Amino acid sequence: MYGLHLAKQKCRETETVYIAEGYFDLLALHQNGIQNSVATLGTSLTPEHVQIMKGLVGRDGNAVLVFDSDNAGIKAALRSIGVFLNAGVDARIMILPSGHDPDSYLLEFGEASFLEIAEKKKAVMTFLMDALIGKHGLSVGGKVRVVSEMKETLLSIEDKLARSLYIKDLAERIGTDEKAILEKVREASLKSGSGAKRNNFLNNELIRDDSKSGVSKIERRGSFYGKWIKLERQIIEMMIQFPAILSEIEERKIINLFEDERLKSIGQLMLSHKDRSDLKLVDIIDLVDEKDQKNIVAAMAIAENKWDYAGCLAILTRFESVRGKNEQTLNKKIQYIVFCRRLNIWQRKPLQKKKKEKKYPKRCWKS
């Protein structure tokens, strides 16, 4: 859960936690004063995560899922229902107007309007039933599709009493027999092998779309997540979170030693605006043109690190030392290659043994 270290205090005070999807959503919430907010960034929402949030908001508190108004956002919200219900957390869902995510909505309408929508949030099961009935209607075929999509969620509820009550509520809403819905839930249980295996089927991935986390699977395997770039990432983090170190970084010409081109570009951009005392995180993000670089800046802005001048200097010294050793090793390799080529042995081919001439018996020559 990203931003948890920033949200703890406010969550305890308000007994409410807002759960968004991406970096920019989380930043927008915090910058608009809604500090009791966290983000998932494509990770699995596990029972352990929910227990942590339950500990912050208390027994009578609630979690509010804030997702995009598109179908993907709604589906992502629905996947999390079972986890909250089984943990005994009062989970609510708020859906923003069409075409908006938390970032764009807060930018256009502000905190007050956002909180007005939050007041109209619905309980997760109520939201799910209303959404499916609105989608499929109450024709015979519509009712069948509603039950078909609800059966997995109902199966995921471990508390038998709660499951029975939700089945009764659904039956009343669509005007059908409870036994028919219960039979569909049992069929789903048998298909899965056992009910126990499917109790937490909603724990897969809350959001499978990597675009919200700003990092593709290819990038995760690339240099940005490699061990070698760890120090470079730390330096950019300190530049964003501790601007007092910018002059020292410029004086030492640290950014010139970077290998990751994206991080190097961000570092150079920040140094070019280091004299702006009013420079804020939003301004930094606006200065960056590339989408992946914006995501990097947003991710590092909410990283859980506490910087001081001495700690920053220690990291810079370590980085210079590591880079210096690497350059020495590289120079030695280059010198060795040059030396070998001068001796004309670098590309020398191994000597080939002469083939032995085949000797024939004397009688063969006579014939």
mmCIF file of C-alpha atoms in Angstrom:
data_model
loop_
_atom_site.group_PDB
_atom_site.id
_atom_site.type_symbol
_atom_site.label_atom_id
_atom_site.label_comp_id
_atom_site.label_asym_id
_atom_site.label_seq_id
_atom_site.Cartn_x
_atom_site.Cartn_y
_atom_site.Cartn_z
ATOM 1 C CA MET A 1 0.000 0.000 0.000
ATOM 2 C CA TYR A 2 1.802 3.106 -1.232
ATOM 3 C CA GLY A 3 1.543 6.254 0.877
ATOM 4 C CA LEU A 4 0.631 4.323 4.043
ATOM 5 C CA HIS A 5 3.423 6.004 6.018
ATOM 6 C CA LEU A 6 1.965 9.412 5.084
ATOM 7 C CA ALA A 7 -1.650 8.458 5.767
ATOM 8 C CA LYS A 8 -1.449 6.700 9.156
ATOM 9 C CA GLN A 9 -2.133 9.666 11.406
ATOM 10 C CA LYS A 10 -5.053 11.049 9.391
ATOM 11 C CA CYS A 11 -6.600 7.580 9.059
ATOM 12 C CA ARG A 12 -6.669 7.260 12.835
ATOM 13 C CA GLU A 13 -8.130 10.737 13.267
ATOM 14 C CA THR A 14 -10.879 10.405 10.631
ATOM 15 C CA GLU A 15 -11.481 6.639 10.971
ATOM 16 C CA THR A 16 -11.551 6.553 7.175
ATOM 17 C CA VAL A 17 -9.041 5.519 4.509
ATOM 18 C CA TYR A 18 -9.390 6.323 0.797
ATOM 19 C CA ILE A 19 -7.906 3.707 -1.540
ATOM 20 C CA ALA A 20 -6.963 4.909 -5.026
ATOM 21 C CA GLU A 21 -5.266 3.186 -7.969
ATOM 22 C CA GLY A 22 -2.247 5.122 -9.213
ATOM 23 C CA TYR A 23 0.585 7.475 -8.272
ATOM 24 C CA PHE A 24 -1.084 10.604 -9.615
ATOM 25 C CA ASP A 25 -4.382 9.794 -7.912
ATOM 26 C CA LEU A 26 -2.580 9.450 -4.579
ATOM 27 C CA LEU A 27 -0.581 12.648 -5.059
ATOM 28 C CA ALA A 28 -3.689 14.598 -6.046
ATOM 29 C CA LEU A 29 -5.532 13.406 -2.941
ATOM 30 C CA HIS A 30 -2.689 14.398 -0.617
ATOM 31 C CA GLN A 31 -2.118 17.749 -2.304
ATOM 32 C CA ASN A 32 -5.805 18.576 -1.888
ATOM 33 C CA GLY A 33 -5.743 17.909 1.838
ATOM 34 C CA ILE A 34 -7.135 14.350 1.721
ATOM 35 C CA GLN A 35 -4.149 12.851 3.500
ATOM 36 C CA ASN A 36 -5.918 9.717 4.738
ATOM 37 C CA SER A 37 -5.394 8.065 1.352
ATOM 38 C CA VAL A 38 -3.269 5.223 -0.030
ATOM 39 C CA ALA A 39 -2.798 3.553 -3.429
ATOM 40 C CA THR A 40 -2.541 -0.024 -4.677
ATOM 41 C CA LEU A 41 -0.488 0.500 -7.881
ATOM 42 C CA GLY A 42 -1.445 -2.862 -9.334
ATOM 43 C CA THR A 43 -0.500 -4.989 -6.338
ATOM 44 C CA SER A 44 -2.724 -7.712 -4.933
ATOM 45 C CA LEU A 45 -5.042 -6.516 -2.194
ATOM 46 C CA THR A 46 -4.510 -9.186 0.455
ATOM 47 C CA PRO A 47 -6.251 -9.882 3.785
ATOM 48 C CA GLU A 48 -3.053 -8.644 5.461
ATOM 49 C CA HIS A 49 -3.397 -5.253 3.733
ATOM 50 C CA VAL A 50 -7.008 -4.993 4.855
ATOM 51 C CA GLN A 51 -6.082 -5.921 8.437
ATOM 52 C CA ILE A 52 -3.495 -3.122 8.482
ATOM 53 C CA MET A 53 -6.102 -0.623 7.317
ATOM 54 C CA LYS A 54 -8.612 -2.005 9.823
ATOM 55 C CA GLY A 55 -6.075 -1.373 12.568
ATOM 56 C CA LEU A 56 -5.758 2.259 11.423
ATOM 57 C CA VAL A 57 -9.440 3.156 11.034
ATOM 58 C CA GLY A 58 -10.703 1.060 13.937
ATOM 59 C CA ARG A 59 -13.611 -1.333 14.263
ATOM 60 C CA ASP A 60 -16.190 1.328 13.387
ATOM 61 C CA GLY A 61 -14.123 2.942 10.620
ATOM 62 C CA ASN A 62 -14.496 2.407 6.894
ATOM 63 C CA ALA A 63 -12.460 2.046 3.722
ATOM 64 C CA VAL A 64 -13.531 3.998 0.649
ATOM 65 C CA LEU A 65 -12.538 2.628 -2.756
ATOM 66 C CA VAL A 66 -11.959 5.499 -5.191
ATOM 67 C CA PHE A 67 -11.739 4.229 -8.749
ATOM 68 C CA ASP A 68 -12.124 5.571 -12.255
ATOM 69 C CA SER A 69 -15.570 5.907 -13.745
ATOM 70 C CA ASP A 70 -14.746 3.551 -16.619
ATOM 71 C CA ASN A 71 -15.608 -0.161 -16.710
ATOM 72 C CA ALA A 72 -12.073 -1.188 -15.779
ATOM 73 C CA GLY A 73 -12.239 0.901 -12.625
ATOM 74 C CA ILE A 74 -15.602 -0.567 -11.657
ATOM 75 C CA LYS A 75 -14.398 -4.130 -12.262
ATOM 76 C CA ALA A 76 -11.320 -3.436 -10.154
ATOM 77 C CA ALA A 77 -13.538 -2.262 -7.311
ATOM 78 C CA LEU A 78 -15.705 -5.369 -7.545
ATOM 79 C CA ARG A 79 -12.706 -7.698 -7.251
ATOM 80 C CA SER A 80 -11.912 -6.359 -3.793
ATOM 81 C CA ILE A 81 -15.325 -6.969 -2.212
ATOM 82 C CA GLY A 82 -14.653 -10.441 -0.784
ATOM 83 C CA VAL A 83 -11.440 -9.366 0.929
ATOM 84 C CA PHE A 84 -13.174 -6.574 2.850
ATOM 85 C CA LEU A 85 -16.289 -8.549 3.734
ATOM 86 C CA ASN A 86 -14.287 -11.445 5.148
ATOM 87 C CA ALA A 87 -12.129 -9.073 7.197
ATOM 88 C CA GLY A 88 -15.171 -7.397 8.702
ATOM 89 C CA VAL A 89 -14.262 -3.986 7.280
ATOM 90 C CA ASP A 90 -17.021 -1.574 6.309
ATOM 91 C CA ALA A 91 -15.976 -0.980 2.701
ATOM 92 C CA ARG A 92 -17.643 1.664 0.566
ATOM 93 C CA ILE A 93 -17.308 2.545 -3.104
ATOM 94 C CA MET A 94 -17.457 5.982 -4.677
ATOM 95 C CA ILE A 95 -17.546 6.349 -8.438
ATOM 96 C CA LEU A 96 -16.566 9.653 -9.997
ATOM 97 C CA PRO A 97 -18.442 11.197 -12.952
ATOM 98 C CA SER A 98 -17.765 9.736 -16.376
ATOM 99 C CA GLY A 99 -14.377 10.582 -17.844
ATOM 100 C CA HIS A 100 -12.722 11.421 -14.524
ATOM 101 C CA ASP A 101 -10.239 9.789 -12.202
ATOM 102 C CA PRO A 102 -9.336 11.286 -8.770
ATOM 103 C CA ASP A 103 -6.430 13.221 -10.266
ATOM 104 C CA SER A 104 -8.422 14.953 -13.027
ATOM 105 C CA TYR A 105 -11.518 15.483 -10.879
ATOM 106 C CA LEU A 106 -9.639 17.160 -8.026
ATOM 107 C CA LEU A 107 -7.733 19.319 -10.502
ATOM 108 C CA GLU A 108 -10.968 20.561 -12.076
ATOM 109 C CA PHE A 109 -13.426 20.682 -9.161
ATOM 110 C CA GLY A 110 -11.340 20.643 -5.984
ATOM 111 C CA GLU A 111 -11.531 19.010 -2.576
ATOM 112 C CA ALA A 112 -15.002 20.194 -1.511
ATOM 113 C CA SER A 113 -16.737 18.727 -4.559
ATOM 114 C CA PHE A 114 -14.796 15.459 -4.181
ATOM 115 C CA LEU A 115 -15.886 15.108 -0.537
ATOM 116 C CA GLU A 116 -19.512 15.762 -1.530
ATOM 117 C CA ILE A 117 -19.374 12.717 -3.815
ATOM 118 C CA ALA A 118 -17.642 10.775 -1.051
ATOM 119 C CA GLU A 119 -20.631 11.406 1.225
ATOM 120 C CA LYS A 120 -22.826 9.528 -1.283
ATOM 121 C CA LYS A 121 -20.627 6.424 -1.264
ATOM 122 C CA LYS A 122 -22.384 3.051 -1.231
ATOM 123 C CA ALA A 123 -21.731 -0.184 0.630
ATOM 124 C CA VAL A 124 -19.876 -2.580 -1.643
ATOM 125 C CA MET A 125 -22.630 -5.180 -2.007
ATOM 126 C CA THR A 126 -25.301 -2.532 -2.538
ATOM 127 C CA PHE A 127 -23.121 -0.945 -5.199
ATOM 128 C CA LEU A 128 -22.514 -4.272 -6.921
ATOM 129 C CA MET A 129 -26.192 -5.200 -7.053
ATOM 130 C CA ASP A 130 -27.207 -1.746 -8.308
ATOM 131 C CA ALA A 131 -24.441 -1.744 -10.929
ATOM 132 C CA LEU A 132 -25.370 -5.178 -12.330
ATOM 133 C CA ILE A 133 -29.118 -4.490 -12.344
ATOM 134 C CA GLY A 134 -28.445 -1.195 -14.104
ATOM 135 C CA LYS A 135 -26.239 -2.966 -16.623
ATOM 136 C CA HIS A 136 -28.454 -5.981 -17.441
ATOM 137 C CA GLY A 137 -31.951 -4.862 -16.491
ATOM 138 C CA LEU A 138 -34.733 -6.968 -14.943
ATOM 139 C CA SER A 139 -35.862 -8.987 -17.948
ATOM 140 C CA VAL A 140 -35.638 -12.762 -17.600
ATOM 141 C CA GLY A 141 -32.310 -12.783 -19.423
ATOM 142 C CA GLY A 142 -31.105 -9.799 -17.401
ATOM 143 C CA LYS A 143 -31.871 -11.511 -14.091
ATOM 144 C CA VAL A 144 -29.987 -14.614 -15.219
ATOM 145 C CA ARG A 145 -26.907 -12.528 -16.072
ATOM 146 C CA VAL A 146 -27.087 -10.624 -12.762
ATOM 147 C CA VAL A 147 -27.123 -13.877 -10.763
ATOM 148 C CA SER A 148 -24.385 -15.345 -12.963
ATOM 149 C CA GLU A 149 -22.060 -12.417 -12.217
ATOM 150 C CA MET A 150 -23.007 -12.279 -8.515
ATOM 151 C CA LYS A 151 -22.472 -15.960 -7.701
ATOM 152 C CA GLU A 152 -18.656 -15.723 -7.499
ATOM 153 C CA THR A 153 -18.827 -12.782 -5.112
ATOM 154 C CA LEU A 154 -21.399 -14.508 -2.925
ATOM 155 C CA LEU A 155 -19.242 -17.633 -2.886
ATOM 156 C CA SER A 156 -16.268 -15.609 -1.673
ATOM 157 C CA ILE A 157 -18.087 -14.603 1.545
ATOM 158 C CA GLU A 158 -16.984 -16.946 4.327
ATOM 159 C CA ASP A 159 -19.623 -15.941 6.885
ATOM 160 C CA LYS A 160 -22.639 -18.157 6.132
ATOM 161 C CA LEU A 161 -25.095 -15.805 7.818
ATOM 162 C CA ALA A 162 -23.829 -12.797 5.862
ATOM 163 C CA ARG A 163 -23.944 -14.805 2.634
ATOM 164 C CA SER A 164 -27.514 -15.893 3.350
ATOM 165 C CA LEU A 165 -28.593 -12.290 4.018
ATOM 166 C CA TYR A 166 -27.003 -11.032 0.809
ATOM 167 C CA ILE A 167 -28.682 -13.808 -1.188
ATOM 168 C CA LYS A 168 -32.028 -12.819 0.349
ATOM 169 C CA ASP A 169 -31.407 -9.140 -0.511
ATOM 170 C CA LEU A 170 -30.504 -9.995 -4.115
ATOM 171 C CA ALA A 171 -33.568 -12.230 -4.493
ATOM 172 C CA GLU A 172 -35.841 -9.390 -3.328
ATOM 173 C CA ARG A 173 -34.171 -6.866 -5.632
ATOM 174 C CA ILE A 174 -34.573 -8.918 -8.805
ATOM 175 C CA GLY A 175 -37.809 -10.663 -7.790
ATOM 176 C CA THR A 176 -36.712 -14.282 -7.812
ATOM 177 C CA ASP A 177 -36.527 -17.253 -5.442
ATOM 178 C CA GLU A 178 -33.640 -17.420 -2.947
ATOM 179 C CA LYS A 179 -33.229 -21.166 -3.585
ATOM 180 C CA ALA A 180 -32.515 -20.543 -7.266
ATOM 181 C CA ILE A 181 -29.670 -18.134 -6.382
ATOM 182 C CA LEU A 182 -28.333 -20.504 -3.713
ATOM 183 C CA GLU A 183 -28.268 -23.324 -6.254
ATOM 184 C CA LYS A 184 -26.157 -21.184 -8.637
ATOM 185 C CA VAL A 185 -23.694 -20.452 -5.819
ATOM 186 C CA ARG A 186 -23.429 -24.190 -5.050
ATOM 187 C CA GLU A 187 -22.773 -24.947 -8.715
ATOM 188 C CA ALA A 188 -19.932 -22.432 -8.707
ATOM 189 C CA SER A 189 -18.526 -24.090 -5.593
ATOM 190 C CA LEU A 190 -18.597 -27.556 -7.172
ATOM 191 C CA LYS A 191 -16.928 -26.325 -10.362
ATOM 192 C CA SER A 192 -14.067 -24.887 -8.351
ATOM 193 C CA GLY A 193 -13.494 -28.189 -6.525
ATOM 194 C CA SER A 194 -14.331 -26.896 -3.076
ATOM 195 C CA GLY A 195 -15.743 -23.792 -1.519
ATOM 196 C CA ALA A 196 -12.620 -23.276 0.597
ATOM 197 C CA LYS A 197 -10.427 -22.925 -2.462
ATOM 198 C CA ARG A 198 -12.629 -20.178 -3.770
ATOM 199 C CA ASN A 199 -13.331 -18.245 -0.577
ATOM 200 C CA ASN A 200 -10.749 -15.656 -1.473
ATOM 201 C CA PHE A 201 -11.022 -15.778 -5.246
ATOM 202 C CA LEU A 202 -11.178 -12.006 -5.294
ATOM 203 C CA ASN A 203 -7.641 -11.779 -3.924
ATOM 204 C CA ASN A 204 -6.080 -12.181 -7.358
ATOM 205 C CA GLU A 205 -5.017 -8.727 -8.466
ATOM 206 C CA LEU A 206 -6.976 -5.623 -7.597
ATOM 207 C CA ILE A 207 -5.794 -3.883 -10.718
ATOM 208 C CA ARG A 208 -3.995 -5.833 -13.424
ATOM 209 C CA ASP A 209 -3.366 -2.785 -15.574
ATOM 210 C CA ASP A 210 0.276 -1.710 -15.156
ATOM 211 C CA SER A 211 -0.478 1.687 -16.652
ATOM 212 C CA LYS A 212 -1.761 2.835 -13.275
ATOM 213 C CA SER A 213 1.494 1.996 -11.551
ATOM 214 C CA GLY A 214 3.365 3.719 -14.359
ATOM 215 C CA VAL A 215 5.769 0.815 -14.814
ATOM 216 C CA SER A 216 5.452 -1.820 -17.495
ATOM 217 C CA LYS A 217 6.637 -5.407 -17.040
ATOM 218 C CA ILE A 218 9.459 -4.735 -19.480
ATOM 219 C CA GLU A 219 10.589 -1.729 -17.435
ATOM 220 C CA ARG A 220 10.526 -3.796 -14.269
ATOM 221 C CA ARG A 221 13.036 -6.142 -15.835
ATOM 222 C CA GLY A 222 15.084 -3.202 -17.128
ATOM 223 C CA SER A 223 17.636 -0.897 -15.613
ATOM 224 C CA PHE A 224 15.188 1.155 -13.559
ATOM 225 C CA TYR A 225 14.623 -1.854 -11.290
ATOM 226 C CA GLY A 226 18.159 -3.260 -11.581
ATOM 227 C CA LYS A 227 20.580 -3.408 -8.673
ATOM 228 C CA TRP A 228 23.106 -1.227 -10.483
ATOM 229 C CA ILE A 229 20.677 1.703 -10.718
ATOM 230 C CA LYS A 230 19.656 1.602 -7.046
ATOM 231 C CA LEU A 231 21.962 4.469 -6.076
ATOM 232 C CA GLU A 232 20.830 6.562 -9.034
ATOM 233 C CA ARG A 233 17.202 6.149 -7.953
ATOM 234 C CA GLN A 234 18.103 7.134 -4.380
ATOM 235 C CA ILE A 235 19.814 10.279 -5.609
ATOM 236 C CA ILE A 236 16.779 11.342 -7.662
ATOM 237 C CA GLU A 237 14.547 10.622 -4.656
ATOM 238 C CA MET A 238 16.655 12.864 -2.436
ATOM 239 C CA MET A 239 16.619 15.601 -5.090
ATOM 240 C CA ILE A 240 12.805 15.529 -5.130
ATOM 241 C CA GLN A 241 12.287 15.193 -1.383
ATOM 242 C CA PHE A 242 15.323 17.138 -0.108
ATOM 243 C CA PRO A 243 16.032 20.041 -2.533
ATOM 244 C CA ALA A 244 18.715 21.451 -0.197
ATOM 245 C CA ILE A 245 21.150 18.898 -1.669
ATOM 246 C CA LEU A 246 20.778 20.128 -5.278
ATOM 247 C CA SER A 247 23.747 22.531 -5.132
ATOM 248 C CA GLU A 248 26.038 19.798 -3.831
ATOM 249 C CA ILE A 249 24.944 17.416 -6.601
ATOM 250 C CA GLU A 250 25.574 20.054 -9.253
ATOM 251 C CA GLU A 251 29.001 20.935 -7.828
ATOM 252 C CA ARG A 252 30.101 17.296 -7.820
ATOM 253 C CA LYS A 253 28.646 16.733 -11.317
ATOM 254 C CA ILE A 254 26.909 13.600 -10.039
ATOM 255 C CA ILE A 255 24.235 13.487 -12.751
ATOM 256 C CA ASN A 256 26.901 13.236 -15.476
ATOM 257 C CA LEU A 257 27.864 9.839 -14.036
ATOM 258 C CA PHE A 258 24.345 8.376 -14.399
ATOM 259 C CA GLU A 259 23.789 5.394 -16.695
ATOM 260 C CA ASP A 260 19.969 5.358 -16.779
ATOM 261 C CA GLU A 261 18.990 7.949 -19.379
ATOM 262 C CA ARG A 262 15.530 8.598 -17.903
ATOM 263 C CA LEU A 263 16.905 9.264 -14.430
ATOM 264 C CA LYS A 264 19.678 11.364 -15.919
ATOM 265 C CA SER A 265 17.145 13.492 -17.808
ATOM 266 C CA ILE A 266 15.057 14.044 -14.652
ATOM 267 C CA GLY A 267 18.156 14.972 -12.654
ATOM 268 C CA GLN A 268 19.342 17.480 -15.248
ATOM 269 C CA LEU A 269 15.872 19.019 -15.429
ATOM 270 C CA MET A 270 15.737 19.511 -11.666
ATOM 271 C CA LEU A 271 19.206 21.055 -11.573
ATOM 272 C CA SER A 272 18.208 23.527 -14.279
ATOM 273 C CA HIS A 273 15.436 24.812 -11.957
ATOM 274 C CA LYS A 274 17.288 24.526 -8.642
ATOM 275 C CA ASP A 275 17.236 28.308 -8.071
ATOM 276 C CA ARG A 276 13.427 28.379 -7.952
ATOM 277 C CA SER A 277 12.580 28.537 -4.256
ATOM 278 C CA ASP A 278 8.845 28.129 -4.988
ATOM 279 C CA LEU A 279 9.293 24.897 -6.984
ATOM 280 C CA LYS A 280 6.765 22.271 -5.837
ATOM 281 C CA LEU A 281 6.232 18.635 -6.743
ATOM 282 C CA VAL A 282 3.372 19.508 -9.105
ATOM 283 C CA ASP A 283 5.697 21.915 -10.933
ATOM 284 C CA ILE A 284 8.358 19.220 -11.283
ATOM 285 C CA ILE A 285 5.835 16.777 -12.779
ATOM 286 C CA ASP A 286 4.625 19.457 -15.189
ATOM 287 C CA LEU A 287 8.190 20.119 -16.329
ATOM 288 C CA VAL A 288 8.627 16.486 -17.383
ATOM 289 C CA ASP A 289 7.331 15.690 -20.873
ATOM 290 C CA GLU A 290 7.609 11.908 -21.091
ATOM 291 C CA LYS A 291 4.842 9.880 -19.436
ATOM 292 C CA ASP A 292 7.181 7.233 -18.010
ATOM 293 C CA GLN A 293 9.358 9.953 -16.480
ATOM 294 C CA LYS A 294 6.288 11.568 -14.902
ATOM 295 C CA ASN A 295 5.472 8.222 -13.320
ATOM 296 C CA ILE A 296 9.028 7.871 -12.009
ATOM 297 C CA VAL A 297 8.872 11.322 -10.388
ATOM 298 C CA ALA A 298 5.461 10.556 -8.867
ATOM 299 C CA ALA A 299 6.667 7.217 -7.511
ATOM 300 C CA MET A 300 9.753 8.729 -5.923
ATOM 301 C CA ALA A 301 7.813 11.604 -4.403
ATOM 302 C CA ILE A 302 5.863 9.182 -2.197
ATOM 303 C CA ALA A 303 8.807 6.875 -1.399
ATOM 304 C CA GLU A 304 9.187 6.225 2.326
ATOM 305 C CA ASN A 305 12.551 7.837 3.087
ATOM 306 C CA LYS A 306 13.718 10.402 5.628
ATOM 307 C CA TRP A 307 16.555 12.548 4.298
ATOM 308 C CA ASP A 308 19.065 14.713 6.121
ATOM 309 C CA TYR A 309 22.150 16.477 4.809
ATOM 310 C CA ALA A 310 24.649 14.009 6.285
ATOM 311 C CA GLY A 311 22.784 11.006 4.891
ATOM 312 C CA CYS A 312 22.601 12.578 1.441
ATOM 313 C CA LEU A 313 26.339 13.296 1.430
ATOM 314 C CA ALA A 314 27.065 9.686 2.423
ATOM 315 C CA ILE A 315 25.055 8.362 -0.547
ATOM 316 C CA LEU A 316 26.737 10.784 -2.966
ATOM 317 C CA THR A 317 30.206 9.723 -1.727
ATOM 318 C CA ARG A 318 29.292 6.060 -2.055
ATOM 319 C CA PHE A 319 27.967 6.617 -5.579
ATOM 320 C CA GLU A 320 31.178 8.385 -6.632
ATOM 321 C CA SER A 321 33.224 5.552 -5.160
ATOM 322 C CA VAL A 322 31.243 2.833 -6.950
ATOM 323 C CA ARG A 323 31.325 4.682 -10.262
ATOM 324 C CA GLY A 324 35.046 5.367 -9.851
ATOM 325 C CA LYS A 325 35.839 1.691 -9.334
ATOM 326 C CA ASN A 326 33.747 0.771 -12.351
ATOM 327 C CA GLU A 327 35.564 3.279 -14.550
ATOM 328 C CA GLN A 328 38.952 2.011 -13.358
ATOM 329 C CA THR A 329 37.967 -1.554 -14.242
ATOM 330 C CA LEU A 330 36.710 -0.424 -17.636
ATOM 331 C CA ASN A 331 39.909 1.542 -18.330
ATOM 332 C CA LYS A 332 42.031 -1.498 -17.477
ATOM 333 C CA LYS A 333 40.030 -3.635 -19.903
ATOM 334 C CA ILE A 334 40.457 -1.027 -22.641
ATOM 335 C CA GLN A 335 44.208 -0.796 -22.004
ATOM 336 C CA TYR A 336 44.523 -4.576 -22.179
ATOM 337 C CA ILE A 337 42.653 -4.726 -25.491
ATOM 338 C CA VAL A 338 44.850 -1.962 -26.968
ATOM 339 C CA PHE A 339 47.983 -3.735 -25.735
ATOM 340 C CA CYS A 340 46.908 -7.044 -27.289
ATOM 341 C CA ARG A 341 46.087 -5.439 -30.616
ATOM 342 C CA ARG A 342 49.451 -3.711 -30.753
ATOM 343 C CA LEU A 343 51.106 -7.087 -30.314
ATOM 344 C CA ASN A 344 48.930 -8.364 -33.128
ATOM 345 C CA ILE A 345 47.617 -11.198 -30.991
ATOM 346 C CA TRP A 346 44.095 -9.947 -30.305
ATOM 347 C CA GLN A 347 42.514 -11.602 -33.318
ATOM 348 C CA ARG A 348 45.125 -14.208 -34.028
ATOM 349 C CA LYS A 349 43.608 -17.477 -35.123
ATOM 350 C CA PRO A 350 44.779 -20.671 -33.461
ATOM 351 C CA LEU A 351 47.368 -22.616 -35.458
ATOM 352 C CA GLN A 352 45.881 -25.383 -37.534
ATOM 353 C CA LYS A 353 47.549 -28.753 -37.447
ATOM 354 C CA LYS A 354 48.683 -30.094 -40.776
ATOM 355 C CA LYS A 355 46.594 -32.933 -42.017
ATOM 356 C CA LYS A 356 48.494 -36.183 -42.155
ATOM 357 C CA GLU A 357 48.878 -37.524 -45.684
ATOM 358 C CA LYS A 358 47.139 -40.771 -46.162
ATOM 359 C CA LYS A 359 49.579 -43.550 -46.830
ATOM 360 C CA TYR A 360 48.519 -46.303 -49.177
ATOM 361 C CA PRO A 361 49.981 -49.822 -49.345
ATOM 362 C CA LYS A 362 52.631 -50.345 -52.015
ATOM 363 C CA ARG A 363 50.472 -52.721 -53.959
ATOM 364 C CA CYS A 364 47.970 -49.905 -54.544
ATOM 365 C CA TRP A 365 50.638 -47.887 -56.337
ATOM 366 C CA LYS A 366 51.644 -50.839 -58.475
ATOM 367 C CA SER A 367 48.084 -51.334 -59.589
#
